[in-house]
């Protein structure tokens, strides 16, 4: 049952709460966006309020997600950001005021009773459109707006200098083009082949456009680019996580996480990320492959794909989603990387790749102060770390 623009459940409580939060134009924070179900329109503000009274958190969260997706789809960037801020305020209000509320005004009771009978059909509608869920990030986002979270996460991360990134790109290009056996980054360590993270449990589609081929006679997994006349890359074989029967029970591939990435970073910058806790230069940080594809040798140790991310934000980058905090964070950090390193200057064709892409619709524009790690020079034990502004 659609409501007039002047009424929705808890409107008086919400307006009082907004004033206490320092909001002067409270009317703007009461959008009349509607959820359609079985030919009827219901205010999101009403449905969310009623489900919160019922302590039905899954459906409260699901409605907020439906509302957010609708805002993203229908509005331009400026309008979207404004309306999402209104949504976020109502989410804070619901979390702090509505859950567990027992005493309702006469007007609110009337709205509640008018909607209660429709809740079962709304539940069915939501179940058909998505899987209702609880998001562990919700409690944080209640207090930090999405754009502030993304900015904090990115400005707390550490990127590698454009010179370091370009140098490593050229090494990988040289290896592929000249069909070398030893990765130039690891000559001193006698590490053969171009490293990648691989086990038989990995999804081969994560190798982007390359193909894995297992040589059962020697127990090694090769990586072949589709247009190559022969195998150009070989996945380095280091302590595998398990046996691969296709390789005659030999240890195919490598399974020691980011060992080779840590060695590369230490060699170029001096910073130790792979040693014991007391010796690590970065604590509570995680090496993140921003575009993933860690089982593709062109991605695994290419420094444009690697950022040192705070542990509290890193897990969001492992998600493949749309219209969520995770997808916004990932798209924004990917956009920053493309600007920071100027992808147009790389010879992507030389390693049989197209430039990695991102979802520009989810990028949060702004000016970011990025931490840059330089290559160590001379006898300096560590590379310099400095701030670089990047506008996107």
Short mmCIF file of C-alpha atoms in Angstrom, two decimals:
data_model
loop_
_atom_site.label_atom_id
_atom_site.label_comp_id
_atom_site.label_asym_id
_atom_site.label_seq_id
_atom_site.Cartn_x
_atom_site.Cartn_y
_atom_site.Cartn_z
CA UNK A 1 0.00 0.00 0.00
CA UNK A 2 1.62 3.23 -1.17
CA UNK A 3 1.91 6.03 1.33
CA UNK A 4 1.57 9.75 0.90
CA UNK A 5 4.81 11.67 0.73
CA UNK A 6 4.16 13.08 4.20
CA UNK A 7 4.01 9.79 6.07
CA UNK A 8 6.02 6.68 6.71
CA UNK A 9 6.65 4.61 9.79
CA UNK A 10 8.85 6.30 12.41
CA UNK A 11 8.97 9.55 10.44
CA UNK A 12 8.74 11.73 13.57
CA UNK A 13 11.37 9.65 15.38
CA UNK A 14 13.59 9.73 12.31
CA UNK A 15 13.36 13.51 11.92
CA UNK A 16 14.21 14.05 15.58
CA UNK A 17 17.17 11.69 15.23
CA UNK A 18 18.39 13.50 12.09
CA UNK A 19 18.29 16.85 13.87
CA UNK A 20 20.43 15.41 16.66
CA UNK A 21 22.88 14.24 13.99
CA UNK A 22 23.22 17.82 12.77
CA UNK A 23 21.02 17.42 9.67
CA UNK A 24 19.03 20.58 9.00
CA UNK A 25 17.11 19.72 5.82
CA UNK A 26 15.52 16.55 7.18
CA UNK A 27 12.99 16.35 4.35
CA UNK A 28 15.72 15.50 1.85
CA UNK A 29 16.59 12.47 3.97
CA UNK A 30 13.09 11.03 3.59
CA UNK A 31 13.05 9.84 -0.05
CA UNK A 32 9.85 8.28 -1.32
CA UNK A 33 11.48 5.44 -3.27
CA UNK A 34 9.16 2.48 -3.62
CA UNK A 35 9.53 -1.30 -3.72
CA UNK A 36 7.17 -3.05 -6.13
CA UNK A 37 5.58 -6.35 -5.14
CA UNK A 38 2.55 -8.12 -6.66
CA UNK A 39 1.40 -4.98 -8.43
CA UNK A 40 1.62 -2.81 -5.31
CA UNK A 41 4.10 -0.14 -4.27
CA UNK A 42 5.56 0.06 -0.77
CA UNK A 43 7.91 2.69 0.55
CA UNK A 44 11.34 1.24 1.26
CA UNK A 45 11.28 3.30 4.46
CA UNK A 46 8.09 1.51 5.53
CA UNK A 47 9.10 -2.04 4.63
CA UNK A 48 12.52 -1.74 6.21
CA UNK A 49 11.03 -0.25 9.37
CA UNK A 50 8.43 -2.99 9.70
CA UNK A 51 10.90 -5.83 9.06
CA UNK A 52 13.19 -4.25 11.69
CA UNK A 53 10.33 -4.25 14.22
CA UNK A 54 9.90 -7.95 13.42
CA UNK A 55 13.66 -8.43 14.04
CA UNK A 56 13.93 -9.89 10.54
CA UNK A 57 17.46 -8.66 9.86
CA UNK A 58 18.04 -10.70 6.71
CA UNK A 59 15.17 -9.00 4.93
CA UNK A 60 16.11 -5.57 6.25
CA UNK A 61 19.55 -6.06 4.70
CA UNK A 62 18.07 -7.43 1.49
CA UNK A 63 15.80 -4.40 1.10
CA UNK A 64 18.69 -2.01 1.65
CA UNK A 65 20.59 -3.86 -1.11
CA UNK A 66 17.57 -3.70 -3.45
CA UNK A 67 17.20 0.00 -2.71
CA UNK A 68 20.89 0.68 -3.30
CA UNK A 69 20.85 -1.19 -6.63
CA UNK A 70 17.81 0.81 -7.74
CA UNK A 71 19.52 4.10 -6.87
CA UNK A 72 22.69 3.07 -8.73
CA UNK A 73 20.70 2.12 -11.82
CA UNK A 74 18.43 5.16 -12.12
CA UNK A 75 20.57 8.16 -11.18
CA UNK A 76 23.61 10.06 -12.39
CA UNK A 77 26.77 10.08 -10.26
CA UNK A 78 26.03 13.19 -8.19
CA UNK A 79 22.42 12.23 -7.54
CA UNK A 80 23.46 8.67 -6.74
CA UNK A 81 25.96 9.78 -4.10
CA UNK A 82 23.38 12.06 -2.50
CA UNK A 83 20.67 9.41 -2.40
CA UNK A 84 23.06 6.76 -1.12
CA UNK A 85 23.96 9.09 1.75
CA UNK A 86 20.23 9.30 2.59
CA UNK A 87 19.99 5.51 2.51
CA UNK A 88 23.00 5.23 4.79
CA UNK A 89 21.48 7.61 7.32
CA UNK A 90 18.31 5.57 7.47
CA UNK A 91 20.38 2.42 7.93
CA UNK A 92 22.10 4.01 10.93
CA UNK A 93 18.74 5.05 12.33
CA UNK A 94 17.30 1.55 11.93
CA UNK A 95 20.30 -0.06 13.63
CA UNK A 96 20.38 2.33 16.58
CA UNK A 97 16.67 3.05 17.14
CA UNK A 98 14.27 0.62 15.46
CA UNK A 99 15.53 -2.88 16.32
CA UNK A 100 13.85 -3.94 19.55
CA UNK A 101 11.49 -0.95 19.60
CA UNK A 102 8.22 -1.92 21.29
CA UNK A 103 6.28 1.27 21.84
CA UNK A 104 4.82 2.76 18.69
CA UNK A 105 2.70 5.83 18.15
CA UNK A 106 -0.89 5.49 16.96
CA UNK A 107 0.14 6.58 13.45
CA UNK A 108 3.04 4.13 13.34
CA UNK A 109 0.83 1.28 14.55
CA UNK A 110 -1.61 2.00 11.74
CA UNK A 111 1.18 1.79 9.16
CA UNK A 112 2.55 -1.36 10.78
CA UNK A 113 -0.84 -3.12 10.71
CA UNK A 114 -1.40 -2.02 7.12
CA UNK A 115 1.81 -3.67 5.96
CA UNK A 116 2.15 -6.73 8.19
CA UNK A 117 -0.11 -8.90 6.07
CA UNK A 118 2.01 -8.17 3.02
CA UNK A 119 5.32 -9.27 4.60
CA UNK A 120 5.05 -12.89 3.44
CA UNK A 121 4.63 -11.85 -0.20
CA UNK A 122 7.53 -9.38 0.13
CA UNK A 123 9.70 -12.14 1.55
CA UNK A 124 8.85 -14.37 -1.42
CA UNK A 125 9.63 -11.51 -3.81
CA UNK A 126 13.01 -10.90 -2.18
CA UNK A 127 13.82 -14.61 -2.13
CA UNK A 128 13.16 -14.76 -5.86
CA UNK A 129 15.41 -11.79 -6.62
CA UNK A 130 18.36 -12.48 -4.31
CA UNK A 131 19.57 -14.53 -1.39
CA UNK A 132 18.93 -12.56 1.84
CA UNK A 133 22.13 -12.35 3.87
CA UNK A 134 23.94 -10.63 6.70
CA UNK A 135 27.06 -8.69 5.72
CA UNK A 136 29.81 -8.44 8.31
CA UNK A 137 30.76 -5.01 6.97
CA UNK A 138 27.36 -3.49 7.74
CA UNK A 139 28.21 -2.59 11.33
CA UNK A 140 31.30 -0.70 10.14
CA UNK A 141 29.52 1.08 7.31
CA UNK A 142 26.86 2.25 9.75
CA UNK A 143 29.49 4.56 11.19
CA UNK A 144 31.75 5.16 8.19
CA UNK A 145 30.19 6.04 4.85
CA UNK A 146 31.11 3.83 1.93
CA UNK A 147 33.20 6.50 0.22
CA UNK A 148 35.10 7.21 3.46
CA UNK A 149 35.79 3.51 3.95
CA UNK A 150 37.13 3.15 0.40
CA UNK A 151 39.30 6.26 0.74
CA UNK A 152 40.71 5.09 4.08
CA UNK A 153 41.43 1.58 2.75
CA UNK A 154 43.18 2.87 -0.38
CA UNK A 155 45.19 5.55 1.42
CA UNK A 156 46.27 2.94 4.01
CA UNK A 157 47.56 0.61 1.28
CA UNK A 158 51.02 0.59 -0.30
CA UNK A 159 51.69 0.66 -4.03
CA UNK A 160 54.97 0.25 -5.92
CA UNK A 161 56.62 3.09 -7.78
CA UNK A 162 55.90 3.41 -11.52
CA UNK A 163 59.60 2.77 -12.25
CA UNK A 164 59.57 -0.50 -10.33
CA UNK A 165 56.36 -1.56 -12.04
CA UNK A 166 57.71 -0.73 -15.50
CA UNK A 167 60.97 -2.59 -14.82
CA UNK A 168 59.18 -5.74 -13.76
CA UNK A 169 56.84 -5.56 -16.74
CA UNK A 170 59.85 -5.42 -19.08
CA UNK A 171 61.45 -8.42 -17.36
CA UNK A 172 58.33 -10.51 -17.89
CA UNK A 173 58.06 -9.31 -21.48
CA UNK A 174 61.69 -10.26 -22.09
CA UNK A 175 61.15 -13.68 -20.61
CA UNK A 176 58.11 -14.36 -22.78
CA UNK A 177 59.39 -12.86 -26.02
CA UNK A 178 62.79 -14.54 -25.82
CA UNK A 179 61.41 -17.79 -24.43
CA UNK A 180 63.80 -17.79 -21.49
CA UNK A 181 64.01 -20.44 -18.81
CA UNK A 182 65.16 -18.28 -15.89
CA UNK A 183 63.06 -15.38 -14.63
CA UNK A 184 65.36 -12.30 -14.61
CA UNK A 185 64.00 -11.28 -11.20
CA UNK A 186 65.39 -14.40 -9.54
CA UNK A 187 68.78 -15.01 -11.19
CA UNK A 188 70.62 -14.74 -7.87
CA UNK A 189 68.25 -17.25 -6.26
CA UNK A 190 68.50 -19.75 -9.12
CA UNK A 191 64.74 -19.77 -9.50
CA UNK A 192 63.86 -21.22 -12.87
CA UNK A 193 60.79 -20.35 -14.88
CA UNK A 194 58.21 -17.60 -14.46
CA UNK A 195 56.46 -18.11 -11.10
CA UNK A 196 52.75 -18.53 -10.56
CA UNK A 197 50.58 -19.85 -7.79
CA UNK A 198 49.08 -23.12 -8.92
CA UNK A 199 47.52 -26.27 -7.51
CA UNK A 200 45.25 -28.83 -9.09
CA UNK A 201 42.41 -27.32 -7.00
CA UNK A 202 42.65 -23.92 -8.70
CA UNK A 203 40.02 -22.95 -11.26
CA UNK A 204 41.85 -22.94 -14.62
CA UNK A 205 39.60 -20.11 -15.84
CA UNK A 206 41.43 -17.83 -13.39
CA UNK A 207 44.44 -18.08 -15.67
CA UNK A 208 42.78 -15.44 -17.88
CA UNK A 209 43.44 -16.28 -21.53
CA UNK A 210 46.25 -18.78 -21.05
CA UNK A 211 46.08 -22.57 -20.93
CA UNK A 212 47.65 -24.95 -18.40
CA UNK A 213 49.25 -28.07 -19.79
CA UNK A 214 50.58 -30.79 -17.53
CA UNK A 215 53.67 -32.73 -18.57
CA UNK A 216 53.25 -36.08 -16.85
CA UNK A 217 56.76 -37.22 -17.68
CA UNK A 218 58.47 -34.52 -15.62
CA UNK A 219 55.64 -33.55 -13.30
CA UNK A 220 55.54 -29.89 -14.25
CA UNK A 221 52.59 -27.69 -15.15
CA UNK A 222 53.25 -25.49 -18.18
CA UNK A 223 51.45 -22.32 -19.12
CA UNK A 224 50.83 -21.71 -22.80
CA UNK A 225 49.45 -18.57 -24.41
CA UNK A 226 46.83 -19.32 -27.07
CA UNK A 227 48.69 -17.68 -29.96
CA UNK A 228 52.07 -19.17 -29.11
CA UNK A 229 53.67 -21.80 -31.30
CA UNK A 230 55.17 -23.38 -28.21
CA UNK A 231 55.02 -23.09 -24.43
CA UNK A 232 56.28 -19.67 -23.49
CA UNK A 233 55.95 -19.80 -19.73
CA UNK A 234 56.59 -22.52 -17.24
CA UNK A 235 54.95 -22.46 -13.84
CA UNK A 236 57.63 -22.85 -11.24
CA UNK A 237 57.46 -26.05 -9.23
CA UNK A 238 57.83 -25.41 -5.52
CA UNK A 239 56.40 -27.26 -2.53
CA UNK A 240 52.95 -28.08 -3.86
CA UNK A 241 49.89 -28.24 -1.61
CA UNK A 242 49.05 -31.70 -2.84
CA UNK A 243 49.64 -34.39 -5.42
CA UNK A 244 48.22 -34.20 -8.91
CA UNK A 245 47.37 -37.63 -10.28
CA UNK A 246 47.52 -36.29 -13.82
CA UNK A 247 51.24 -35.76 -13.26
CA UNK A 248 51.91 -39.26 -12.07
CA UNK A 249 51.65 -38.32 -8.38
CA UNK A 250 54.41 -35.71 -8.79
CA UNK A 251 54.10 -32.25 -7.19
CA UNK A 252 52.76 -30.20 -10.06
CA UNK A 253 52.90 -26.44 -9.95
CA UNK A 254 53.62 -24.55 -6.74
CA UNK A 255 51.60 -24.01 -3.65
CA UNK A 256 53.60 -21.81 -1.31
CA UNK A 257 51.30 -18.83 -1.49
CA UNK A 258 53.10 -15.56 -2.18
CA UNK A 259 56.66 -16.76 -1.51
CA UNK A 260 58.02 -15.59 -4.86
CA UNK A 261 56.17 -12.28 -4.61
CA UNK A 262 57.70 -11.67 -1.17
CA UNK A 263 61.16 -12.50 -2.49
CA UNK A 264 60.71 -10.11 -5.40
CA UNK A 265 59.55 -7.28 -3.12
CA UNK A 266 62.42 -7.83 -0.68
CA UNK A 267 64.96 -7.94 -3.48
CA UNK A 268 63.76 -4.69 -5.06
CA UNK A 269 62.70 -2.65 -2.02
CA UNK A 270 64.33 -4.29 1.00
CA UNK A 271 60.98 -4.70 2.73
CA UNK A 272 60.43 -8.16 4.19
CA UNK A 273 56.86 -9.46 4.01
CA UNK A 274 57.48 -13.18 4.11
CA UNK A 275 59.51 -13.73 7.25
CA UNK A 276 58.51 -14.25 10.88
CA UNK A 277 56.18 -11.79 12.58
CA UNK A 278 58.92 -10.02 14.55
CA UNK A 279 60.95 -9.34 11.41
CA UNK A 280 58.15 -8.26 9.09
CA UNK A 281 58.22 -4.63 8.04
CA UNK A 282 54.44 -4.67 7.45
CA UNK A 283 52.15 -6.10 10.11
CA UNK A 284 48.45 -6.78 9.61
CA UNK A 285 48.86 -6.23 5.88
CA UNK A 286 48.25 -8.74 3.09
CA UNK A 287 49.72 -8.97 -0.41
CA UNK A 288 46.75 -8.60 -2.73
CA UNK A 289 46.53 -9.44 -6.43
CA UNK A 290 44.05 -6.75 -7.43
CA UNK A 291 42.89 -8.38 -10.68
CA UNK A 292 43.42 -11.86 -9.29
CA UNK A 293 44.62 -14.50 -11.78
CA UNK A 294 47.50 -15.52 -9.49
CA UNK A 295 47.83 -18.79 -11.42
CA UNK A 296 48.69 -16.82 -14.55
CA UNK A 297 52.48 -16.12 -14.64
CA UNK A 298 51.86 -12.76 -16.35
CA UNK A 299 49.81 -11.61 -13.34
CA UNK A 300 51.47 -13.30 -10.37
CA UNK A 301 54.67 -11.23 -10.06
CA UNK A 302 53.72 -8.26 -12.26
CA UNK A 303 53.82 -5.38 -9.77
CA UNK A 304 50.96 -3.43 -11.36
CA UNK A 305 48.73 -6.24 -10.09
CA UNK A 306 50.11 -6.21 -6.54
CA UNK A 307 49.24 -3.89 -3.64
CA UNK A 308 49.99 -4.29 0.07
CA UNK A 309 46.52 -3.87 1.60
CA UNK A 310 45.45 -3.59 5.27
CA UNK A 311 44.15 -6.93 6.53
CA UNK A 312 40.82 -5.37 7.56
CA UNK A 313 40.07 -4.40 3.95
CA UNK A 314 41.85 -7.06 1.91
CA UNK A 315 39.17 -9.75 1.95
CA UNK A 316 36.81 -7.46 0.02
CA UNK A 317 39.16 -7.64 -2.96
CA UNK A 318 38.65 -11.39 -3.22
CA UNK A 319 34.96 -10.97 -4.02
CA UNK A 320 33.45 -10.93 -7.49
CA UNK A 321 30.32 -8.86 -6.96
CA UNK A 322 28.36 -5.92 -8.30
CA UNK A 323 26.74 -3.05 -6.45
CA UNK A 324 28.41 -3.75 -3.11
CA UNK A 325 31.11 -2.19 -0.94
CA UNK A 326 33.51 -4.86 -2.20
CA UNK A 327 32.88 -4.09 -5.88
CA UNK A 328 33.15 -0.33 -5.26
CA UNK A 329 36.45 -0.75 -3.41
CA UNK A 330 37.86 -3.04 -6.10
CA UNK A 331 36.80 -0.81 -9.01
CA UNK A 332 38.23 2.29 -7.34
CA UNK A 333 41.62 0.76 -6.52
CA UNK A 334 41.80 -0.67 -10.06
CA UNK A 335 41.09 2.77 -11.51
CA UNK A 336 43.83 4.30 -9.34
CA UNK A 337 46.30 1.69 -10.54
CA UNK A 338 45.55 2.39 -14.20
CA UNK A 339 46.09 6.13 -13.59
CA UNK A 340 49.15 5.72 -11.38
CA UNK A 341 51.01 3.50 -13.85
CA UNK A 342 49.50 4.87 -17.08
CA UNK A 343 48.55 1.56 -18.66
CA UNK A 344 48.65 3.12 -22.12
CA UNK A 345 52.45 3.09 -21.94
CA UNK A 346 52.73 -0.67 -21.50
CA UNK A 347 53.24 -3.02 -24.43
CA UNK A 348 50.42 -5.35 -23.53
CA UNK A 349 50.48 -7.06 -26.90
CA UNK A 350 54.04 -8.19 -26.22
CA UNK A 351 52.79 -10.47 -23.46
CA UNK A 352 49.60 -11.33 -25.37
CA UNK A 353 47.32 -9.38 -23.05
CA UNK A 354 44.81 -6.60 -23.28
CA UNK A 355 44.98 -3.93 -20.55
CA UNK A 356 43.08 -5.07 -17.44
CA UNK A 357 39.71 -3.37 -17.14
CA UNK A 358 37.46 -2.18 -14.33
CA UNK A 359 33.85 -1.15 -13.79
CA UNK A 360 33.96 2.63 -14.10
CA UNK A 361 30.35 2.95 -12.90
CA UNK A 362 31.39 1.79 -9.43
CA UNK A 363 34.47 4.00 -9.08
CA UNK A 364 34.38 6.63 -6.33
CA UNK A 365 35.98 9.68 -7.88
CA UNK A 366 38.19 11.97 -5.86
CA UNK A 367 41.75 12.83 -4.89
CA UNK A 368 43.68 10.10 -3.11
CA UNK A 369 47.04 10.33 -1.31
CA UNK A 370 48.79 7.11 -2.28
CA UNK A 371 51.70 5.47 -0.40
CA UNK A 372 54.47 4.71 -2.91
CA UNK A 373 57.33 2.28 -2.22
CA UNK A 374 60.50 3.07 -4.18
CA UNK A 375 63.30 0.74 -5.16
CA UNK A 376 66.21 0.75 -2.71
CA UNK A 377 69.24 2.61 -4.02
CA UNK A 378 72.94 2.38 -3.26
CA UNK A 379 73.64 0.93 0.17
CA UNK A 380 70.24 1.89 1.56
CA UNK A 381 68.59 -1.14 3.19
CA UNK A 382 65.08 0.01 2.32
CA UNK A 383 63.39 1.90 -0.47
CA UNK A 384 61.90 5.29 0.27
CA UNK A 385 58.15 5.53 0.96
CA UNK A 386 56.42 8.75 -0.07
CA UNK A 387 52.95 10.12 -0.78
CA UNK A 388 51.69 10.76 -4.29
CA UNK A 389 48.36 12.44 -5.03
CA UNK A 390 46.25 10.62 -7.61
CA UNK A 391 43.01 12.12 -8.90
CA UNK A 392 40.38 9.95 -10.55
#
